[in-house]
Amino acid sequence: MRKIRRRFEQIQSAEERLVEQAAELRERAEAMPPGVEKDALLRRARQAETGTHVSERSLGL
């Protein structure tokens, strides 16, 4: 029996999704008091931003 793979067509590029995710994470972090959870959100935002820079370099932009 063959499994059917569900595919999704992405409307936004990976870079756009990462930028959007980073902005959302930073916004959520700003609303939180200082602590471990806030630091984790900020770390994830920086990782998303780094991902956009890495992909820009690999594309030669």
CSV table of C-alpha atoms in Angstrom, one decimal:
chain,number,residue,atom,x,y,z
A,1,MET,CA,0.0,0.0,0.0
A,2,ARG,CA,1.4,3.3,-1.0
A,3,LYS,CA,1.2,6.3,1.4
A,4,ILE,CA,0.0,9.5,0.0
A,5,ARG,CA,2.2,12.4,0.9
A,6,ARG,CA,0.4,15.7,1.6
A,7,ARG,CA,2.2,18.6,0.2
A,8,PHE,CA,1.8,22.3,1.0
A,9,GLU,CA,2.7,25.0,-1.4
A,10,GLN,CA,4.4,27.8,0.6
A,11,ILE,CA,3.2,31.3,-0.2
A,12,GLN,CA,6.1,33.0,1.5
A,13,SER,CA,9.7,32.3,1.1
A,14,ALA,CA,11.7,30.7,4.0
A,15,GLU,CA,13.4,34.0,4.7
A,16,GLU,CA,10.1,35.8,5.0
A,17,ARG,CA,8.7,33.2,7.4
A,18,LEU,CA,11.9,33.4,9.5
A,19,VAL,CA,11.7,37.2,9.7
A,20,GLU,CA,8.0,37.0,10.7
A,21,GLN,CA,8.8,34.4,13.3
A,22,ALA,CA,11.6,36.4,14.8
A,23,ALA,CA,9.4,39.5,15.0
A,24,GLU,CA,6.7,37.6,16.8
A,25,LEU,CA,9.1,36.0,19.2
A,26,ARG,CA,10.6,39.4,20.1
A,27,GLU,CA,7.2,40.9,20.6
A,28,ARG,CA,6.2,38.0,23.0
A,29,ALA,CA,9.5,38.4,24.8
A,30,GLU,CA,9.0,42.1,25.4
A,31,ALA,CA,5.7,41.4,27.2
A,32,MET,CA,7.4,39.1,29.6
A,33,PRO,CA,9.2,39.9,32.8
A,34,PRO,CA,13.0,39.1,32.9
A,35,GLY,CA,13.7,35.5,33.4
A,36,VAL,CA,14.5,32.2,31.7
A,37,GLU,CA,11.5,32.1,29.5
A,38,LYS,CA,12.1,35.5,28.1
A,39,ASP,CA,15.8,34.6,27.5
A,40,ALA,CA,14.6,31.5,25.6
A,41,LEU,CA,12.3,33.5,23.4
A,42,LEU,CA,15.0,36.0,22.6
A,43,ARG,CA,17.5,33.2,21.8
A,44,ARG,CA,15.0,31.7,19.4
A,45,ALA,CA,14.4,35.1,17.7
A,46,ARG,CA,18.2,35.5,17.2
A,47,GLN,CA,18.4,32.0,15.7
A,48,ALA,CA,15.6,32.9,13.3
A,49,GLU,CA,17.4,36.1,12.3
A,50,THR,CA,20.7,34.2,11.9
A,51,GLY,CA,18.9,31.8,9.6
A,52,THR,CA,17.8,34.6,7.3
A,53,HIS,CA,21.4,36.0,7.1
A,54,VAL,CA,22.8,32.5,6.3
A,55,SER,CA,20.3,31.9,3.5
A,56,GLU,CA,21.0,35.4,2.1
A,57,ARG,CA,24.7,34.7,2.0
A,58,SER,CA,24.1,31.3,0.3
A,59,LEU,CA,22.0,33.0,-2.3
A,60,GLY,CA,24.5,35.7,-2.9
A,61,LEU,CA,22.2,38.6,-1.9
